[in-house]
XYZ file of C-alpha atoms in Angstrom:
81
model
C -9.133 -6.135 6.783
C -9.979 -3.032 8.517
C -8.043 0.160 8.619
C -7.047 -0.433 12.148
C -6.122 -3.874 11.337
C -3.955 -2.781 8.465
C -2.162 -0.129 10.711
C -1.637 -2.706 13.465
C 0.135 -5.042 10.892
C 2.573 -2.178 9.709
C 3.229 -1.291 13.356
C 4.033 -5.038 14.081
C 6.220 -5.119 11.113
C 8.136 -1.940 12.067
C 8.732 -3.584 15.303
C 9.907 -6.627 13.906
C 12.303 -4.807 11.587
C 13.550 -2.821 14.674
C 14.280 -6.147 16.425
C 16.039 -7.661 13.502
C 18.399 -4.588 13.337
C 19.217 -4.638 16.926
C 19.639 -8.417 16.731
C 22.055 -7.998 13.919
C 24.163 -5.464 15.580
C 22.955 -2.361 13.943
C 22.591 0.832 15.901
C 21.259 3.358 13.568
C 18.386 3.343 10.828
C 20.725 4.359 8.181
C 23.387 1.622 8.811
C 20.616 -0.885 8.908
C 19.072 0.251 5.739
C 22.602 0.334 3.903
C 22.875 -3.514 4.990
C 19.228 -4.811 4.582
C 18.718 -2.889 1.090
C 21.485 -5.197 -0.491
C 20.165 -8.468 0.985
C 18.209 -10.758 -1.430
C 15.744 -12.099 1.320
C 14.279 -8.967 2.901
C 11.602 -10.694 4.825
C 9.985 -7.459 6.161
C 9.829 -5.869 2.796
C 8.311 -9.202 1.397
C 5.614 -8.905 4.331
C 4.884 -5.247 3.341
C 4.280 -6.589 -0.261
C 2.109 -9.429 1.046
C 0.204 -7.124 3.268
C -0.391 -4.654 0.435
C -1.531 -7.540 -1.875
C -3.907 -8.810 0.719
C -5.548 -5.250 0.977
C -5.465 -4.622 -2.510
C -3.250 -1.616 -2.057
C -0.147 -0.810 -4.410
C 2.916 -2.127 -2.632
C 4.775 1.120 -2.784
C 1.937 2.849 -0.945
C 1.967 0.431 1.996
C 6.046 0.702 1.859
C 5.404 4.615 2.335
C 2.870 4.030 5.429
C 5.959 1.779 6.673
C 8.621 4.316 6.154
C 10.349 6.037 3.399
C 13.242 3.739 3.323
C 10.759 0.882 2.756
C 9.954 2.091 -0.647
C 13.405 1.218 -1.837
C 13.350 -2.003 -0.049
C 10.170 -3.049 -1.788
C 11.216 -1.666 -5.022
C 14.203 -4.006 -5.044
C 12.287 -7.209 -3.844
C 9.773 -6.187 -6.675
C 12.513 -5.933 -9.091
C 13.926 -9.341 -8.290
C 10.653 -11.106 -9.265
């Protein structure tokens, strides 16, 4: 995977996360974060972890590339395993 492909995957996941928040009725990033960080099945965080593994990158680095809130979300998913 090239750097541009990696970047495009991050962007797709960011858009999907935003769509999920809006679809679920959340209007602010903080309200969405407060909700999603407590969920057991955070599909976007799982996708971030899978992308990191595909690229041989630490999942927390990929989470940081996504946005700062994803670091906690990914950490939460990794702790469940």
